Tab-separated table of C-alpha atoms in Angstrom:
chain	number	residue	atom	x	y	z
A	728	UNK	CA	32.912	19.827	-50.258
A	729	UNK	CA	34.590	21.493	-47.270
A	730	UNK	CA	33.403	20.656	-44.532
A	731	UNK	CA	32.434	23.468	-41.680
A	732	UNK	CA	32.553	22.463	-37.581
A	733	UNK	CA	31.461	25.081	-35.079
A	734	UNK	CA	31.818	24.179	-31.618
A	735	UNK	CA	30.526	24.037	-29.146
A	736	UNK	CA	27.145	24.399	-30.399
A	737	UNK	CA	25.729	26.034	-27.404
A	738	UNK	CA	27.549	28.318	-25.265
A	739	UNK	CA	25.973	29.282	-21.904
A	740	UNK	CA	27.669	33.169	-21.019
A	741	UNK	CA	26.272	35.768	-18.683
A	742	UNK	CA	26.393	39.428	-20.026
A	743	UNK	CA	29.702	41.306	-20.003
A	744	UNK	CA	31.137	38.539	-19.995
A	745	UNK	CA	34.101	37.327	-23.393
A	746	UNK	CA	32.898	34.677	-25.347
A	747	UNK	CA	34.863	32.459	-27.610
A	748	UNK	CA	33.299	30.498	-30.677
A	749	UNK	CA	35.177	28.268	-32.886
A	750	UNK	CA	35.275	26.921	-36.442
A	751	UNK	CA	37.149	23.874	-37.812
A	752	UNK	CA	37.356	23.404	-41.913
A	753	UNK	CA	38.396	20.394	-42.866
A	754	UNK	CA	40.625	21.940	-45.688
A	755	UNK	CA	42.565	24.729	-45.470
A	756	UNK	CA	40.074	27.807	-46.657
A	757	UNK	CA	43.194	30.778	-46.346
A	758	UNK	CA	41.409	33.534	-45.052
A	759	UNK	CA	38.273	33.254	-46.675
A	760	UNK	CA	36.429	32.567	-43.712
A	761	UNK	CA	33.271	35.133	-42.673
A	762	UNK	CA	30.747	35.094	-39.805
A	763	UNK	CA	27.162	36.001	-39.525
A	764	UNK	CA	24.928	36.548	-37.022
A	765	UNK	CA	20.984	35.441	-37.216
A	766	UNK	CA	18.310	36.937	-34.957
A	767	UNK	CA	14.915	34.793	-34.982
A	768	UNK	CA	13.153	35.782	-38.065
A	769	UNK	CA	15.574	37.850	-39.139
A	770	UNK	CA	18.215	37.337	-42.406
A	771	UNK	CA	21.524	36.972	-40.934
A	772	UNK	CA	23.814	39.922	-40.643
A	773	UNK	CA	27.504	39.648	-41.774
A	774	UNK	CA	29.681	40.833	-38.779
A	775	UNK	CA	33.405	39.403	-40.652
A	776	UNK	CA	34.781	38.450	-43.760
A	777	UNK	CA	38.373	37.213	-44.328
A	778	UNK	CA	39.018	35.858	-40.973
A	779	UNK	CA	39.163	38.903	-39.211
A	780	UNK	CA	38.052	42.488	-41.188
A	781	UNK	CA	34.505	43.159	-39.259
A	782	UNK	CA	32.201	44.636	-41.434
A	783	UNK	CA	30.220	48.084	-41.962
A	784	UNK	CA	29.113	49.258	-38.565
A	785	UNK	CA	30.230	46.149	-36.786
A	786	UNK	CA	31.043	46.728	-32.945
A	787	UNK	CA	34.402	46.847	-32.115
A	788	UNK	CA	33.767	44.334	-29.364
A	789	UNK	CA	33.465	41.548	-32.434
A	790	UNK	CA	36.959	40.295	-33.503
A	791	UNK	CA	37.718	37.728	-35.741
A	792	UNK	CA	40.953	35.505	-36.007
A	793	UNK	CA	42.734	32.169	-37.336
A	794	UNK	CA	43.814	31.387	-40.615
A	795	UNK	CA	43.765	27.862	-42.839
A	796	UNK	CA	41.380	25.287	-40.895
A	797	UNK	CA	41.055	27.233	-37.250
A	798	UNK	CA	39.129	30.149	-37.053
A	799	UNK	CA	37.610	32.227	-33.533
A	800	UNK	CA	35.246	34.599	-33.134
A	801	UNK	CA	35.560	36.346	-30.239
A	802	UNK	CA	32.994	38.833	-28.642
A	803	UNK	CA	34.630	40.713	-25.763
A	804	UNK	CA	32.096	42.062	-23.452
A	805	UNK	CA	28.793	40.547	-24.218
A	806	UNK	CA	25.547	42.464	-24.373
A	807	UNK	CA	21.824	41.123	-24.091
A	808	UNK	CA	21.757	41.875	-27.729
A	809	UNK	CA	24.550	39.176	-28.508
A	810	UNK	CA	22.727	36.076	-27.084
A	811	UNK	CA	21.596	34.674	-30.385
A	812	UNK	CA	22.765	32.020	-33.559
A	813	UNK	CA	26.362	32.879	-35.197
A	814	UNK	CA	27.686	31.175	-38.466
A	815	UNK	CA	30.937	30.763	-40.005
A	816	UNK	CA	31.556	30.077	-43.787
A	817	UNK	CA	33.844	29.178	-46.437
A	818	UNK	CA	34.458	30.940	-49.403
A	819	UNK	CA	37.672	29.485	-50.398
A	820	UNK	CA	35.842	26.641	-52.531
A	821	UNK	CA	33.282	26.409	-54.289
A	822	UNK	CA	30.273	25.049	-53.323
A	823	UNK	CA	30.735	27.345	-50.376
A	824	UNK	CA	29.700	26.109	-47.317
A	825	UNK	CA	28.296	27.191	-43.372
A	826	UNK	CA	29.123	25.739	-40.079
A	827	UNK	CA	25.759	24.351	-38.506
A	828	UNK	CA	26.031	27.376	-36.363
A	829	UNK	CA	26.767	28.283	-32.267
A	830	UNK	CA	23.934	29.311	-30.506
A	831	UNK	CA	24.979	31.735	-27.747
A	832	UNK	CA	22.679	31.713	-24.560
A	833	UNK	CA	22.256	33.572	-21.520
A	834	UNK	CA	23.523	31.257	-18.496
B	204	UNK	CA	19.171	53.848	-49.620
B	205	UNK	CA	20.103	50.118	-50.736
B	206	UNK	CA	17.134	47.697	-50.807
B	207	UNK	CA	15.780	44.220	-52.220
B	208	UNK	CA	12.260	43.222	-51.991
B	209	UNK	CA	11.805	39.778	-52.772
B	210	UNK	CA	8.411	37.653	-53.873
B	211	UNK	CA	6.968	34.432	-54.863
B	212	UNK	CA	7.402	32.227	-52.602
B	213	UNK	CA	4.455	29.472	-52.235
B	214	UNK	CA	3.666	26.379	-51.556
B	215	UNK	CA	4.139	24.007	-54.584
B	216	UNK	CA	3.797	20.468	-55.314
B	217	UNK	CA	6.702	18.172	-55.991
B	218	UNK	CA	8.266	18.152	-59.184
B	219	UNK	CA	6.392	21.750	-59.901
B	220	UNK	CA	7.792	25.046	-60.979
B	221	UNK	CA	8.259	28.063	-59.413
B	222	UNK	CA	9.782	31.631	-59.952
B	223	UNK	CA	11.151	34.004	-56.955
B	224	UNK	CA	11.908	37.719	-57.531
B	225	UNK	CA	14.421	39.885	-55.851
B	226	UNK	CA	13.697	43.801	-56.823
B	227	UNK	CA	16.893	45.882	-56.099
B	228	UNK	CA	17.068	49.786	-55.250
B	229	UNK	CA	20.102	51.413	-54.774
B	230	UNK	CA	22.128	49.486	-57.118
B	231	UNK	CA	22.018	47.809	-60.606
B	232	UNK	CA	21.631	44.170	-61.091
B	233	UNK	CA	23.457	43.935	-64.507
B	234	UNK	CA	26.584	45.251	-62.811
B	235	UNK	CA	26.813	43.741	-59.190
B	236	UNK	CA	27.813	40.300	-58.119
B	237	UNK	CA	24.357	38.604	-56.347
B	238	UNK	CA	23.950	35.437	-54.935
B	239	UNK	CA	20.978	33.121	-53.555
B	240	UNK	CA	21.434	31.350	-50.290
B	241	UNK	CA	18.963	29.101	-48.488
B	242	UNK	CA	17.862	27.908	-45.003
B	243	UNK	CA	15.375	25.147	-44.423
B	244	UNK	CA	13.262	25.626	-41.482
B	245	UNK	CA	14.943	24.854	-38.218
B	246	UNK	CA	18.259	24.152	-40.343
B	247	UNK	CA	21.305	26.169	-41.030
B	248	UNK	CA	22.311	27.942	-44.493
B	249	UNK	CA	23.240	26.663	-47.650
B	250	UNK	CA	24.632	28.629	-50.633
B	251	UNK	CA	22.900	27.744	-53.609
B	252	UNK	CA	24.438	30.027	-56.795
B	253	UNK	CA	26.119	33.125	-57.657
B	254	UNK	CA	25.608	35.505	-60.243
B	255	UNK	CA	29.183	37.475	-61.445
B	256	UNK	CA	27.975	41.170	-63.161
B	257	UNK	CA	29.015	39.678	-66.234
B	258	UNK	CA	26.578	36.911	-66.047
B	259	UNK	CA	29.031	33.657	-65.068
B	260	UNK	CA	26.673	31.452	-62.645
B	261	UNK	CA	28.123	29.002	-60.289
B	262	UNK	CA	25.337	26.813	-58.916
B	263	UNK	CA	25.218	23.793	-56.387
B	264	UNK	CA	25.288	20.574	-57.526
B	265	UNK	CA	21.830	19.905	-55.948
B	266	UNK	CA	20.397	22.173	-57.764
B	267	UNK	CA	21.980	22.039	-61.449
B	268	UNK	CA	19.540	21.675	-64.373
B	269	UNK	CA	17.104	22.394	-62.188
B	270	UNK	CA	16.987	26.091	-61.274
B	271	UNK	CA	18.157	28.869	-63.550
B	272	UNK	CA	19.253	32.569	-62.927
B	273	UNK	CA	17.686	35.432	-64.951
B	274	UNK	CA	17.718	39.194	-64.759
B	275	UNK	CA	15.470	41.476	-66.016
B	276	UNK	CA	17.383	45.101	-66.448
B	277	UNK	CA	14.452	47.117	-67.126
B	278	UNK	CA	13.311	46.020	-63.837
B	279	UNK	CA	16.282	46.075	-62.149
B	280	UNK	CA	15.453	42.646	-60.919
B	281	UNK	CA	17.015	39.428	-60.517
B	282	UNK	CA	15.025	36.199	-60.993
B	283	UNK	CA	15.252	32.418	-59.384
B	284	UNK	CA	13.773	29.897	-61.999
B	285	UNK	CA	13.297	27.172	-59.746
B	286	UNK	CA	11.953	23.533	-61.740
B	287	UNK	CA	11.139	19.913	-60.580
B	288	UNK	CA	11.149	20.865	-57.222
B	289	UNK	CA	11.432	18.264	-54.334
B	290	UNK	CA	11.278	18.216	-51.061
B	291	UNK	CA	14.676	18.854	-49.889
B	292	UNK	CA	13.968	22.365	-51.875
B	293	UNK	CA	11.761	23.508	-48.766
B	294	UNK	CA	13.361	26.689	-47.289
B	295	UNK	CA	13.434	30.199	-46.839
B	296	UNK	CA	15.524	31.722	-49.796
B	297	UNK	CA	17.556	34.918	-49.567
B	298	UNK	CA	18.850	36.704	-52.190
B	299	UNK	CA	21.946	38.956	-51.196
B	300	UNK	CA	24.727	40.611	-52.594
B	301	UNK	CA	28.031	39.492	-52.928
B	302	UNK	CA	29.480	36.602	-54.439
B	303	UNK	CA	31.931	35.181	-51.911
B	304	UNK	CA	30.294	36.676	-48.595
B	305	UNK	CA	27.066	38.028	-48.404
B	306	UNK	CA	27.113	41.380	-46.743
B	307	UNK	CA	23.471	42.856	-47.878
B	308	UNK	CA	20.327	39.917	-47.209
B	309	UNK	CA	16.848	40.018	-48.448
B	310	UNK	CA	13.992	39.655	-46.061
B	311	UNK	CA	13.301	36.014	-48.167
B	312	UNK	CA	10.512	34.198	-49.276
B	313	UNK	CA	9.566	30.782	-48.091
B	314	UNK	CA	9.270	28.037	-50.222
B	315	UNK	CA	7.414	25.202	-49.362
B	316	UNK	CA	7.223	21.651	-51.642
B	317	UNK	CA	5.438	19.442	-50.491
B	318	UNK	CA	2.468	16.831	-51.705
Protein backbone atom coordinates (compact mmCIF):
# COMPACT_ATOMS: atom_id res chain seq x y z
CA UNK A 1 0.00 0.00 0.00
CA UNK A 2 1.31 3.51 -0.70
CA UNK A 3 1.56 5.29 1.83
CA UNK A 4 0.10 9.14 1.88
CA UNK A 5 1.87 12.05 4.37
CA UNK A 6 0.32 15.50 4.46
CA UNK A 7 2.04 17.94 6.45
CA UNK A 8 1.77 19.86 8.46
CA UNK A 9 -1.49 18.80 9.64
CA UNK A 10 -2.65 22.11 10.80
CA UNK A 11 -1.79 25.25 9.21
CA UNK A 12 -2.62 28.50 11.07
CA UNK A 13 -3.05 31.44 7.92
CA UNK A 14 -4.89 34.72 8.12
CA UNK A 15 -7.09 35.57 5.02
CA UNK A 16 -5.41 36.80 1.83
CA UNK A 17 -2.80 35.40 2.81
CA UNK A 18 -0.73 32.07 0.27
CA UNK A 19 -0.85 28.93 1.82
CA UNK A 20 1.26 25.95 1.06
CA UNK A 21 0.18 22.23 1.85
CA UNK A 22 2.24 19.28 1.18
CA UNK A 23 2.03 15.57 0.36
CA UNK A 24 4.76 12.89 0.62
CA UNK A 25 4.03 9.21 -1.10
CA UNK A 26 6.18 6.85 -0.18
CA UNK A 27 6.37 5.44 -3.83
CA UNK A 28 6.52 7.25 -6.71
CA UNK A 29 2.57 7.76 -7.82
CA UNK A 30 3.61 9.81 -11.47
CA UNK A 31 1.08 12.28 -11.63
CA UNK A 32 -1.74 10.57 -10.35
CA UNK A 33 -2.04 12.58 -7.42
CA UNK A 34 -5.63 14.65 -6.76
CA UNK A 35 -6.84 16.88 -3.91
CA UNK A 36 -10.12 17.39 -2.25
CA UNK A 37 -11.50 19.65 -0.12
CA UNK A 38 -14.14 18.66 2.85
CA UNK A 39 -16.45 21.20 4.50
CA UNK A 40 -18.06 19.82 7.91
CA UNK A 41 -20.85 17.65 6.86
CA UNK A 42 -20.29 18.01 3.57
CA UNK A 43 -18.82 15.15 0.82
CA UNK A 44 -15.55 16.39 -0.21
CA UNK A 45 -15.18 18.36 -3.37
CA UNK A 46 -12.39 17.49 -5.90
CA UNK A 47 -10.42 20.77 -6.58
CA UNK A 48 -7.20 18.66 -8.71
CA UNK A 49 -6.46 15.61 -10.34
CA UNK A 50 -3.09 14.69 -11.92
CA UNK A 51 -0.92 16.81 -9.85
CA UNK A 52 -1.91 19.94 -11.12
CA UNK A 53 -5.24 20.15 -13.74
CA UNK A 54 -7.90 21.92 -11.19
CA UNK A 55 -11.14 20.75 -11.81
CA UNK A 56 -14.69 22.04 -13.15
CA UNK A 57 -15.25 25.46 -11.69
CA UNK A 58 -12.22 25.35 -9.47
CA UNK A 59 -10.79 28.94 -8.55
CA UNK A 60 -7.92 29.90 -10.23
CA UNK A 61 -6.35 30.82 -6.92
CA UNK A 62 -5.98 26.72 -6.34
CA UNK A 63 -2.82 25.36 -8.08
CA UNK A 64 -1.48 22.14 -7.88
CA UNK A 65 2.21 20.91 -8.45
CA UNK A 66 5.02 18.10 -7.93
CA UNK A 67 5.38 14.99 -9.58
CA UNK A 68 6.58 11.22 -8.26
CA UNK A 69 6.55 11.32 -4.25
CA UNK A 70 6.29 15.41 -3.64
CA UNK A 71 3.27 17.03 -4.33
CA UNK A 72 1.94 21.02 -3.16
CA UNK A 73 -1.10 22.49 -3.14
CA UNK A 74 -0.95 25.88 -3.13
CA UNK A 75 -3.88 28.41 -2.51
CA UNK A 76 -2.74 31.94 -3.37
CA UNK A 77 -4.84 34.46 -1.69
CA UNK A 78 -6.92 32.80 0.91
CA UNK A 79 -10.58 33.51 1.50
CA UNK A 80 -12.78 32.80 4.72
CA UNK A 81 -14.25 30.14 2.57
CA UNK A 82 -10.81 28.20 2.33
CA UNK A 83 -10.24 27.61 6.11
CA UNK A 84 -11.34 24.02 6.17
CA UNK A 85 -9.89 19.99 5.75
CA UNK A 86 -7.91 19.29 2.29
CA UNK A 87 -6.87 15.71 1.11
CA UNK A 88 -4.47 14.39 -1.26
CA UNK A 89 -4.67 10.88 -2.93
CA UNK A 90 -3.09 8.31 -4.93
CA UNK A 91 -4.36 6.80 -7.83
CA UNK A 92 -1.29 5.38 -9.24
CA UNK A 93 -1.86 1.94 -7.28
CA UNK A 94 -4.29 0.19 -6.43
CA UNK A 95 -5.72 0.08 -3.30
CA UNK A 96 -5.73 3.82 -3.71
CA UNK A 97 -5.06 5.66 -0.87
CA UNK A 98 -5.65 9.48 1.09
CA UNK A 99 -3.31 11.51 3.09
CA UNK A 100 -4.84 11.88 6.72
CA UNK A 101 -5.61 15.33 5.57
CA UNK A 102 -4.35 19.30 6.44
CA UNK A 103 -6.68 21.16 8.26
CA UNK A 104 -6.34 24.85 7.33
CA UNK A 105 -7.29 27.38 10.19
CA UNK A 106 -7.75 30.91 10.63
CA UNK A 107 -4.67 32.28 12.81
CA UNK B 1 -28.74 18.05 -13.96
CA UNK B 2 -26.34 15.16 -12.58
CA UNK B 3 -27.47 13.62 -9.26
CA UNK B 4 -27.13 10.47 -6.83
CA UNK B 5 -29.37 9.91 -3.98
CA UNK B 6 -28.15 7.37 -1.81
CA UNK B 7 -30.07 5.10 1.09
CA UNK B 8 -29.81 2.44 3.60
CA UNK B 9 -27.67 3.18 5.85
CA UNK B 10 -28.49 1.82 9.58
CA UNK B 11 -27.31 0.68 12.40
CA UNK B 12 -26.53 -3.12 12.27
CA UNK B 13 -25.15 -5.66 14.46
CA UNK B 14 -21.80 -7.29 13.94
CA UNK B 15 -21.42 -9.89 11.54
CA UNK B 16 -25.02 -8.66 9.95
CA UNK B 17 -25.93 -7.71 6.45
CA UNK B 18 -26.70 -4.74 4.91
CA UNK B 19 -27.50 -3.17 1.41
CA UNK B 20 -26.81 0.71 0.43
CA UNK B 21 -28.31 2.27 -2.73
CA UNK B 22 -26.96 5.00 -4.86
CA UNK B 23 -29.87 6.25 -7.46
CA UNK B 24 -28.19 8.18 -10.39
CA UNK B 25 -29.87 11.01 -12.66
CA UNK B 26 -28.15 12.47 -15.31
CA UNK B 27 -26.16 9.58 -16.33
CA UNK B 28 -26.35 5.74 -16.78
CA UNK B 29 -24.88 3.35 -14.38
CA UNK B 30 -24.24 0.46 -16.90
CA UNK B 31 -21.95 2.78 -18.83
CA UNK B 32 -19.96 5.03 -16.29
CA UNK B 33 -17.05 4.13 -14.11
CA UNK B 34 -18.44 4.50 -10.13
CA UNK B 35 -16.71 3.95 -7.15
CA UNK B 36 -17.50 3.68 -3.22
CA UNK B 37 -15.29 5.49 -0.81
CA UNK B 38 -15.59 5.65 2.98
CA UNK B 39 -14.87 7.86 6.03
CA UNK B 40 -15.26 6.71 9.59
CA UNK B 41 -16.39 9.31 11.90
CA UNK B 42 -13.72 11.74 12.93
CA UNK B 43 -11.28 9.78 10.44
CA UNK B 44 -10.08 10.47 6.99
CA UNK B 45 -11.17 8.58 3.61
CA UNK B 46 -10.64 5.29 2.44
CA UNK B 47 -11.38 3.93 -1.07
CA UNK B 48 -13.14 0.85 -0.84
CA UNK B 49 -14.00 -0.50 -4.74
CA UNK B 50 -14.51 0.55 -8.17
CA UNK B 51 -16.90 -0.37 -10.64
CA UNK B 52 -15.39 -0.10 -14.61
CA UNK B 53 -18.78 0.37 -17.13
CA UNK B 54 -18.02 -2.95 -18.19
CA UNK B 55 -18.48 -4.43 -14.84
CA UNK B 56 -14.52 -5.22 -13.70
CA UNK B 57 -14.58 -4.51 -9.72
CA UNK B 58 -11.47 -3.77 -7.87
CA UNK B 59 -12.18 -3.96 -4.14
CA UNK B 60 -9.98 -3.47 -0.91
CA UNK B 61 -8.55 -6.16 0.64
CA UNK B 62 -10.54 -5.41 3.86
CA UNK B 63 -13.39 -5.79 2.37
CA UNK B 64 -13.08 -8.87 -0.19
CA UNK B 65 -15.66 -11.67 0.13
CA UNK B 66 -17.39 -9.59 2.12
CA UNK B 67 -19.17 -6.84 0.18
CA UNK B 68 -20.32 -7.18 -3.40
CA UNK B 69 -21.21 -4.59 -6.20
CA UNK B 70 -24.54 -4.85 -8.09
CA UNK B 71 -26.44 -2.65 -10.50
CA UNK B 72 -29.79 -2.61 -11.26
CA UNK B 73 -30.28 -0.91 -14.97
CA UNK B 74 -33.89 -0.57 -14.88
CA UNK B 75 -33.31 1.54 -11.96
CA UNK B 76 -30.48 3.16 -12.97
CA UNK B 77 -29.00 2.30 -9.65
CA UNK B 78 -25.94 0.99 -8.26
CA UNK B 79 -25.98 -1.27 -5.18
CA UNK B 80 -23.36 -1.94 -2.08
CA UNK B 81 -23.95 -5.59 -0.76
CA UNK B 82 -22.28 -5.19 2.36
CA UNK B 83 -22.00 -8.91 4.63
CA UNK B 84 -20.43 -9.94 8.03
CA UNK B 85 -19.98 -6.60 8.96
CA UNK B 86 -17.58 -5.56 11.85
CA UNK B 87 -16.77 -2.85 13.49
CA UNK B 88 -14.04 -1.31 11.61
CA UNK B 89 -17.01 -1.13 8.79
CA UNK B 90 -18.52 1.96 10.79
CA UNK B 91 -18.49 5.01 8.44
CA UNK B 92 -20.15 7.29 6.29
CA UNK B 93 -20.09 5.75 2.68
CA UNK B 94 -20.08 7.79 -0.52
CA UNK B 95 -20.71 6.63 -3.68
CA UNK B 96 -19.12 8.87 -6.54
CA UNK B 97 -18.15 8.75 -9.92
CA UNK B 98 -15.00 8.07 -11.30
CA UNK B 99 -12.74 5.33 -10.95
CA UNK B 100 -9.31 6.83 -10.29
CA UNK B 101 -10.49 10.32 -8.77
CA UNK B 102 -13.74 11.02 -7.66
CA UNK B 103 -15.00 14.23 -9.12
CA UNK B 104 -19.02 13.85 -8.46
CA UNK B 105 -19.82 12.63 -4.36
CA UNK B 106 -23.01 11.44 -2.94
CA UNK B 107 -24.45 13.08 0.10
CA UNK B 108 -23.68 9.30 1.93
CA UNK B 109 -25.28 7.22 4.26
CA UNK B 110 -23.91 6.32 7.62
CA UNK B 111 -23.30 3.03 8.61
CA UNK B 112 -23.07 2.11 11.97
CA UNK B 113 -21.99 -1.73 13.36
CA UNK B 114 -21.95 -2.06 16.41
CA UNK B 115 -23.30 -4.67 19.32
Amino acid sequence: EIVMTQSPVTLSMSPGERATLSCRASQSVGSDLAWYQQKPGQAPRLLIYGASTRATGVPARFSGSGSGTEFTLTISSLLSDDFTLYYCQQYNKWEYTFGQGTKLEIK
Amino acid sequence: EVQVVQSGGDLVQPGESLTLSCAASGFAVISDYLSWVRQAPGKGLEWVLVIYHGGNTYYRDSVKGRFTISRDNSKNTLYLHMNNLRPEDTAVYYCVRGYNYAYFWGQGTLVTVSS
